Short mmCIF file of C-alpha atoms in Angstrom, two decimals:
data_model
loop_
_atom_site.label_atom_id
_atom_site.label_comp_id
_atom_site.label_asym_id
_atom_site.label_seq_id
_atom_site.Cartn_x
_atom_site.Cartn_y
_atom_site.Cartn_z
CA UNK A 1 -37.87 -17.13 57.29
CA UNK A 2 -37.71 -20.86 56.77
CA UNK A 3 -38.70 -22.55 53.81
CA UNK A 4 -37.79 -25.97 52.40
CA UNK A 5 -35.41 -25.38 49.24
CA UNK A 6 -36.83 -27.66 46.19
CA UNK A 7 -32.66 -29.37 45.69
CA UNK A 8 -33.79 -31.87 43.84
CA UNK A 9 -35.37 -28.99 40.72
CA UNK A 10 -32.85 -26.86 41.51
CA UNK A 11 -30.07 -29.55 40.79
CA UNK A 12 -31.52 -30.11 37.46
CA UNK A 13 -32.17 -26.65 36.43
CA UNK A 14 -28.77 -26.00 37.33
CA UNK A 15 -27.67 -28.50 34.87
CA UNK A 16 -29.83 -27.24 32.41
CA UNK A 17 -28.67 -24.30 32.69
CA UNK A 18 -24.94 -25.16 32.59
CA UNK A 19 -25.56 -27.63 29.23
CA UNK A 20 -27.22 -24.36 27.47
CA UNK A 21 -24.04 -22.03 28.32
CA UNK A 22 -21.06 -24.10 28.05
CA UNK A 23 -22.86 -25.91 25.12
CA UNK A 24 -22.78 -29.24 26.79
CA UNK A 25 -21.48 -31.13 29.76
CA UNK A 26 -18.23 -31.61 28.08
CA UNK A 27 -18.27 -28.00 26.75
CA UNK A 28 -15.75 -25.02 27.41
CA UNK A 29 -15.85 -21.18 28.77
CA UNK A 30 -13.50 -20.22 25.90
CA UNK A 31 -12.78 -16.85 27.95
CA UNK A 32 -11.83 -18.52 30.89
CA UNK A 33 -9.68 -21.33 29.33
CA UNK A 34 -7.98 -18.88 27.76
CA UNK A 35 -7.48 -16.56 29.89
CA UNK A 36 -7.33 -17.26 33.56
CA UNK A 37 -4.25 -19.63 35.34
CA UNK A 38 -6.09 -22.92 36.20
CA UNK A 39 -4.11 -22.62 39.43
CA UNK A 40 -5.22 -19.04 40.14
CA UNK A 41 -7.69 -18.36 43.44
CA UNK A 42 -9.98 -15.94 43.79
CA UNK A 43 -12.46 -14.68 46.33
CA UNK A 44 -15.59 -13.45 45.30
CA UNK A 45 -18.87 -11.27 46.51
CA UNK A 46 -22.58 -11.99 45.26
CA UNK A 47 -23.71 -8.03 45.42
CA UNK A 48 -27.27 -7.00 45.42
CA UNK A 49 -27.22 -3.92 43.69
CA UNK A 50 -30.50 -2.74 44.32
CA UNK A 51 -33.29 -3.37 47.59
CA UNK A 52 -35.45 -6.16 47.53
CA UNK A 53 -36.20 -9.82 48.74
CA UNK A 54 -33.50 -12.47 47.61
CA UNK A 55 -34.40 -16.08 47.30
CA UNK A 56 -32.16 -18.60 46.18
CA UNK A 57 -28.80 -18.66 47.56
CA UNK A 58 -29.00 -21.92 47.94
CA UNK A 59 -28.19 -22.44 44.46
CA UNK A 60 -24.77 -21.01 44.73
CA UNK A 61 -23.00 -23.87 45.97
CA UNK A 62 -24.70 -26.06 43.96
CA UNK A 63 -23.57 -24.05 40.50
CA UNK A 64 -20.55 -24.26 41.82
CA UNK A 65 -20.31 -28.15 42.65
CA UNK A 66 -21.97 -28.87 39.11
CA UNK A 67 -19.00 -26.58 37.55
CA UNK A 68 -15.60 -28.18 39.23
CA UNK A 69 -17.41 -31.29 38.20
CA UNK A 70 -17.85 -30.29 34.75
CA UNK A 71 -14.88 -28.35 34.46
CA UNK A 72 -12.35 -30.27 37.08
CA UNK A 73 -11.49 -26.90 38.02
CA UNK A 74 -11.41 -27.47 42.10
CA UNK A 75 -14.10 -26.69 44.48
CA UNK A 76 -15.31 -23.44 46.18
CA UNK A 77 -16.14 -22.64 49.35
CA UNK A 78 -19.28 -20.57 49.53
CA UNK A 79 -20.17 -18.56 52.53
CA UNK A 80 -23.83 -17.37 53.11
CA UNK A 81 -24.34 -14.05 54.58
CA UNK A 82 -28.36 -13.92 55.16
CA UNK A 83 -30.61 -16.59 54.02
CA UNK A 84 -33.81 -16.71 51.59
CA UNK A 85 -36.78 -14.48 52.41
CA UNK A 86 -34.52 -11.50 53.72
CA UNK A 87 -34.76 -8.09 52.55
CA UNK A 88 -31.43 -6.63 51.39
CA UNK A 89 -30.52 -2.86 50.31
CA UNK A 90 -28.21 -1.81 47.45
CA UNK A 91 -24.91 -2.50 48.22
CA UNK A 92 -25.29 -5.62 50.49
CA UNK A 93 -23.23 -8.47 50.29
CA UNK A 94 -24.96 -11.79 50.49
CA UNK A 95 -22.27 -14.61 50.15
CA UNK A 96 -18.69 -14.56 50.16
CA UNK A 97 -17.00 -17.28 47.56
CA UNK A 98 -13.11 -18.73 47.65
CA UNK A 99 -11.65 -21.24 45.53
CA UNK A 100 -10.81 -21.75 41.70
CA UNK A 101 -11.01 -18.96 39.82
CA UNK A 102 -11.88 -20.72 36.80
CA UNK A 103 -14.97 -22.52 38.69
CA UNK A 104 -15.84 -19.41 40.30
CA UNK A 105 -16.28 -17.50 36.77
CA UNK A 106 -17.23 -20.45 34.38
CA UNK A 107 -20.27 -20.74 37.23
CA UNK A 108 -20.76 -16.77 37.23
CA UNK A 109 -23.68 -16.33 35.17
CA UNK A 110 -25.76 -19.47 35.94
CA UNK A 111 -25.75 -18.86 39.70
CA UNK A 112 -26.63 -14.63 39.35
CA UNK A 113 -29.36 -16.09 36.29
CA UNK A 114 -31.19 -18.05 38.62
CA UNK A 115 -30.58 -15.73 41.63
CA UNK A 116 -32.13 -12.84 40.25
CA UNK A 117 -34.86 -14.29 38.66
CA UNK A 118 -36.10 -15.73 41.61
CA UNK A 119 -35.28 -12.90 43.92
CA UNK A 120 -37.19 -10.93 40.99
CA UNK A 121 -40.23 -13.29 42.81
CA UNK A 122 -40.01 -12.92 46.00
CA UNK A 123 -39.55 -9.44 45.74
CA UNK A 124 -42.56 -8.70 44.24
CA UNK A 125 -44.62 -11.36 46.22
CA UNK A 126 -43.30 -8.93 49.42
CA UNK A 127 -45.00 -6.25 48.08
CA UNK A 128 -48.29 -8.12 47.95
CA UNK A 129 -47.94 -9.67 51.13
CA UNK A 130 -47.03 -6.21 52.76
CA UNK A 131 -50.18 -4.23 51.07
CA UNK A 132 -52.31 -7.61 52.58
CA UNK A 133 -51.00 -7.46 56.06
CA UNK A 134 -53.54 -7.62 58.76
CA UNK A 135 -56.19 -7.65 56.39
CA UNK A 136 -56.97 -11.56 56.64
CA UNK A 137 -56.05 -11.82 52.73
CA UNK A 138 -53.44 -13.92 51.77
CA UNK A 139 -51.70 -13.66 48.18
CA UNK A 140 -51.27 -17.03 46.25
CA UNK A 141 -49.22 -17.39 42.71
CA UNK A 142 -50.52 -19.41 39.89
CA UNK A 143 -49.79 -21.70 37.04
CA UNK A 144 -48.58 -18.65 35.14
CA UNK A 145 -44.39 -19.69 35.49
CA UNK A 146 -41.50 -20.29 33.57
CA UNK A 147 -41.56 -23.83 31.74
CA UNK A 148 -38.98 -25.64 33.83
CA UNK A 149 -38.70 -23.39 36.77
CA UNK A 150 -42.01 -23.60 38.44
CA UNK A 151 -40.87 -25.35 41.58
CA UNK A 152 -38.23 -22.91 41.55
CA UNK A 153 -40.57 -19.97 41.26
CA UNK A 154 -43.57 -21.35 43.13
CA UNK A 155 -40.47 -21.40 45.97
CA UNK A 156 -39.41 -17.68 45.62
CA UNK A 157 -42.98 -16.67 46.47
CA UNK A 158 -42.95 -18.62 49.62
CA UNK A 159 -39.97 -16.93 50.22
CA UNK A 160 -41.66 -13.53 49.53
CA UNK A 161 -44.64 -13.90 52.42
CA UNK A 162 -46.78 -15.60 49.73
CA UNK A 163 -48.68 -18.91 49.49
CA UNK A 164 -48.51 -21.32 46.78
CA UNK A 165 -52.18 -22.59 45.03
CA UNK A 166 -51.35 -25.52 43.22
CA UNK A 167 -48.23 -27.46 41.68
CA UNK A 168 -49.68 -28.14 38.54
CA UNK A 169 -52.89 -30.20 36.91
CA UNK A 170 -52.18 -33.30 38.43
CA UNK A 171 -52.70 -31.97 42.47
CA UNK A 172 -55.72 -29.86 42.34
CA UNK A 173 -58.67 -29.93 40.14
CA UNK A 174 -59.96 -26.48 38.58
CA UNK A 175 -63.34 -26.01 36.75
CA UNK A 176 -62.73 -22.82 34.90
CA UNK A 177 -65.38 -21.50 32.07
CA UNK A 178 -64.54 -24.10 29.09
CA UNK A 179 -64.80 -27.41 31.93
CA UNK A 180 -68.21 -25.64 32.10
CA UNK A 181 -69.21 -25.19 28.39
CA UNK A 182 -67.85 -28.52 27.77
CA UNK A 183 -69.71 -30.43 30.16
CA UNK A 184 -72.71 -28.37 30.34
CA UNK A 185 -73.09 -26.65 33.79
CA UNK A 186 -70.73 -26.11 36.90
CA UNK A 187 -72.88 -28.90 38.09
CA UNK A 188 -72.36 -31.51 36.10
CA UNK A 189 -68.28 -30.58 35.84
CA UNK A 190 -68.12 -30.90 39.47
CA UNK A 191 -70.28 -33.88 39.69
CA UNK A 192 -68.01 -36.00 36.71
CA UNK A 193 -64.64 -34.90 38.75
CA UNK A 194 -65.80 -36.08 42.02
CA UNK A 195 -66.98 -39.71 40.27
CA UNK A 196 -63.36 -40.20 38.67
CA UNK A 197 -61.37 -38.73 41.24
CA UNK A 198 -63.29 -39.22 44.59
CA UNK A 199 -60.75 -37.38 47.04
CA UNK A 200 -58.69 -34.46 44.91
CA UNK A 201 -59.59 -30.99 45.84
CA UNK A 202 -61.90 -28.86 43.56
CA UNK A 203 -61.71 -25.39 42.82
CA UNK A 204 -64.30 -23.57 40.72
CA UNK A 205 -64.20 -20.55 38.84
CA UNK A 206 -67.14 -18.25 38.80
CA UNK A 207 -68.07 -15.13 37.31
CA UNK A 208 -71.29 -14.00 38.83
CA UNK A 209 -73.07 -14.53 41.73
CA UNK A 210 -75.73 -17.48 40.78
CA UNK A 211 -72.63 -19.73 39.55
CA UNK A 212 -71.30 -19.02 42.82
CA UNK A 213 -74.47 -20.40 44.62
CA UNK A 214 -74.30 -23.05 42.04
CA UNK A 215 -70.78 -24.52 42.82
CA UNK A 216 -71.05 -24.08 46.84
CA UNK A 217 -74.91 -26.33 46.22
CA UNK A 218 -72.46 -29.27 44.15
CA UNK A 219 -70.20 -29.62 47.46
CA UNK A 220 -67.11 -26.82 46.02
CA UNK A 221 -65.66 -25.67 48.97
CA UNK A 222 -62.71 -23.41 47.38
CA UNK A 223 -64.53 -20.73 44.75
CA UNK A 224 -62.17 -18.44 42.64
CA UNK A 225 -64.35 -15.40 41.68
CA UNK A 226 -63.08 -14.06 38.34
CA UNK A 227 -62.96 -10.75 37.10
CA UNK A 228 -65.03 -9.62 39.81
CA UNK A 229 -65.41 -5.77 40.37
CA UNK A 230 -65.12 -5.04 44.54
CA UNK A 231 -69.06 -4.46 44.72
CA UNK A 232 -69.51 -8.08 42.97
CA UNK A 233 -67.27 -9.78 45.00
CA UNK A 234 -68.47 -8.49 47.81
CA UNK A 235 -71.79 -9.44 47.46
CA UNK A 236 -70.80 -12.78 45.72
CA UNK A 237 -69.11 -13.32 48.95
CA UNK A 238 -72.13 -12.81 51.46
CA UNK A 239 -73.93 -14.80 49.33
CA UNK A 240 -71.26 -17.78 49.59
CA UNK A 241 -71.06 -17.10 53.44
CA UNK A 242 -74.91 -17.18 54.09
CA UNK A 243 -74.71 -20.62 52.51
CA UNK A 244 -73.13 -21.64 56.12
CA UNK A 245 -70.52 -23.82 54.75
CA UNK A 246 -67.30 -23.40 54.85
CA UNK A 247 -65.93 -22.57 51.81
CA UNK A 248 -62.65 -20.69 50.98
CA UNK A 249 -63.15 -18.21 48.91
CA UNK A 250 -60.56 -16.15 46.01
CA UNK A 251 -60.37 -13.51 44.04
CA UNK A 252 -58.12 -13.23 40.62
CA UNK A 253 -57.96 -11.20 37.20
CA UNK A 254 -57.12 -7.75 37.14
CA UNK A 255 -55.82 -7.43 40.58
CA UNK A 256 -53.29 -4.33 41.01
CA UNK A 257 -51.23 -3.27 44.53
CA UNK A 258 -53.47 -0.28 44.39
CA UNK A 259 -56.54 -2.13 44.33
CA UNK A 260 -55.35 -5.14 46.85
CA UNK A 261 -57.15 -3.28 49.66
CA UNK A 262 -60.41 -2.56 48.13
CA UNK A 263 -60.48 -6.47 47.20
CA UNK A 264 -59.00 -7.73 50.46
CA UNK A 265 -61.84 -5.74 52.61
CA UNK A 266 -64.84 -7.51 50.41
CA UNK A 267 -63.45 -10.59 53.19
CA UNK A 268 -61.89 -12.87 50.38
CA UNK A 269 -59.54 -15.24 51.82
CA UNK A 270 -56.98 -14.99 48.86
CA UNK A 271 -55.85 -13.07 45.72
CA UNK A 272 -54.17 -14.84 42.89
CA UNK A 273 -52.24 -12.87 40.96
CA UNK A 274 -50.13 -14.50 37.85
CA UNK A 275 -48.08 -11.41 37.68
CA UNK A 276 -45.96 -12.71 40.66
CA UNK A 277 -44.28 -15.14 38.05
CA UNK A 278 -45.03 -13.91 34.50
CA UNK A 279 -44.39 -10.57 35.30
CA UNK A 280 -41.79 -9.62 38.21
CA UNK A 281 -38.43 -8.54 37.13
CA UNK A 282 -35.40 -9.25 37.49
CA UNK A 283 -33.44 -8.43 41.48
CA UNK A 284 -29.98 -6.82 40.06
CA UNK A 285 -27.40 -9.40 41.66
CA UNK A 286 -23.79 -9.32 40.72
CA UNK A 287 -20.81 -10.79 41.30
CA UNK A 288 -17.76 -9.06 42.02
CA UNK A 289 -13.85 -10.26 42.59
CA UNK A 290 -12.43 -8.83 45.62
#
């Protein structure tokens, strides 16, 4: 699978990352100093140690840059053995590093950090994407991520077989139930969006069938049904397809694997489900001297 790697977000979590364990860019692994010749080499392995989907090897070489840099500790040379978006079994090696030892372990637990966490994504996205296939149903994350790592994450569940929904507040608008109270109808929410912002994309959320009808008849052409048991949906969906427009339609909130099936059949065109971010755990990844 090919999907573009965010560098630029990944470059700055990295250094993030870095600042928060060596205590600044002109901080010290005290271990390491200590302990390992700055002349030494080493070769390393990064080890799944249990099956998934792993996303984010790309970030090993640049963990490693930002460390010699920090550090002046030399350069590695990092070897990748599969690429982002492949399933891997316990065991499996997925990149091969030689160089510095002192690079190679100052960088150890940034690179496997990131690395698992977002291989923690994709894995789980997989298992949406697999209980969806050939069902017409796509999954989609949301806004539910880590502060600072959503490109990051939103990227994992590419790599996992899903689809992202939207970056943030700034690329897609979204009239969920207090844009509604606040303005006074679905209406008049969709009707004060489109006047400030003439060509963004609205979404709106609905609950029952009537708001449905009531955000395809203001010009919404993406509906998110909320909370929707299958029987509601399903009939909030014939009643958004009778319309005759073409309108893309979701389903989110309270969505399980088990019930993906029931939901996708009801002919929704997505599920959202925030537990792809806020939720997946961790991919065991290590990294192991040879």
């Amino acid at each position: 699978m090919t999907v573009e790697f965010p560098v630029a977000d990944a470059r700055r979590v990295v250094r993030e990352a870095l600042i928060e364990d060596l205590g600044g860019l002109d901080g010290i692994d005290m271990t390491t100093a200590a302990t390992i010749d700055p002349a030494g080499r080493e070769r390393g392995h990064v080890v799944a140690r249990e099956a998934g989907v792993i996303a984010g090897l790309p970030v090993i070489a640049l963990v490693v840059d930002e460390v010699a840099g920090i550090t002046r500790g030399g350069t590695v040379d990092v070897r990748l053995l599969g690429a982002d978006g492949d399933r891997v079994v316990a065991g499996q090696v997925m990149a091969e590093l030689d160089g510095p030892a002192t690079t190679i372990l100052t960088a150890e637990r940034t690179l496997l950090n990131i690395i698992s966490r977002l291989s923690g994504v994709a894995t789980v996205t997989r298992q949406w994407a697999d209980a969806l296939a050939g069902t017409g149903t796509t999954v989609l994350d949301t806004r539910k991520t880590t502060p600072g790592l959503r490109a990051l994450e939103k990227y994992a569940v590419r790599a996992g077989g899903g689809t992202n929904k939207r970056m943030g507040l700034y690329d897609v608008a979204m009239i969920k139930d207090n844009h509604k109270l606040a303005a006074g109808s679905i209406t008049a929410a969709y009707e004060r969006i489109r006047a400030r912002f003439p060509d963004v994309p609205i979404q709106v959320e609905v609950t029952t069938v009537d708001e449905a009808r009531e955000a395809v008849a203001a010009g919404a052409r993406f509906v998110m049904c909320d909370n929707m048991s299958p029987e509601l949906l399903g009939e909030t969906v014939a009643a958004i397809r009778a319309n005759g427009a073409s309108v893309e339609i979701e389903a989110t909130g309270g969505l399980t694997l088990a019930k993906a099936p029931a939901y996708a059949a009801t002919g929704v065109d997505y599920l959202s489900v925030g537990a792809l971010t806020h939720s997946a755990p961790i991919l065991d990844v290590a990294l192991d001297l040879v």
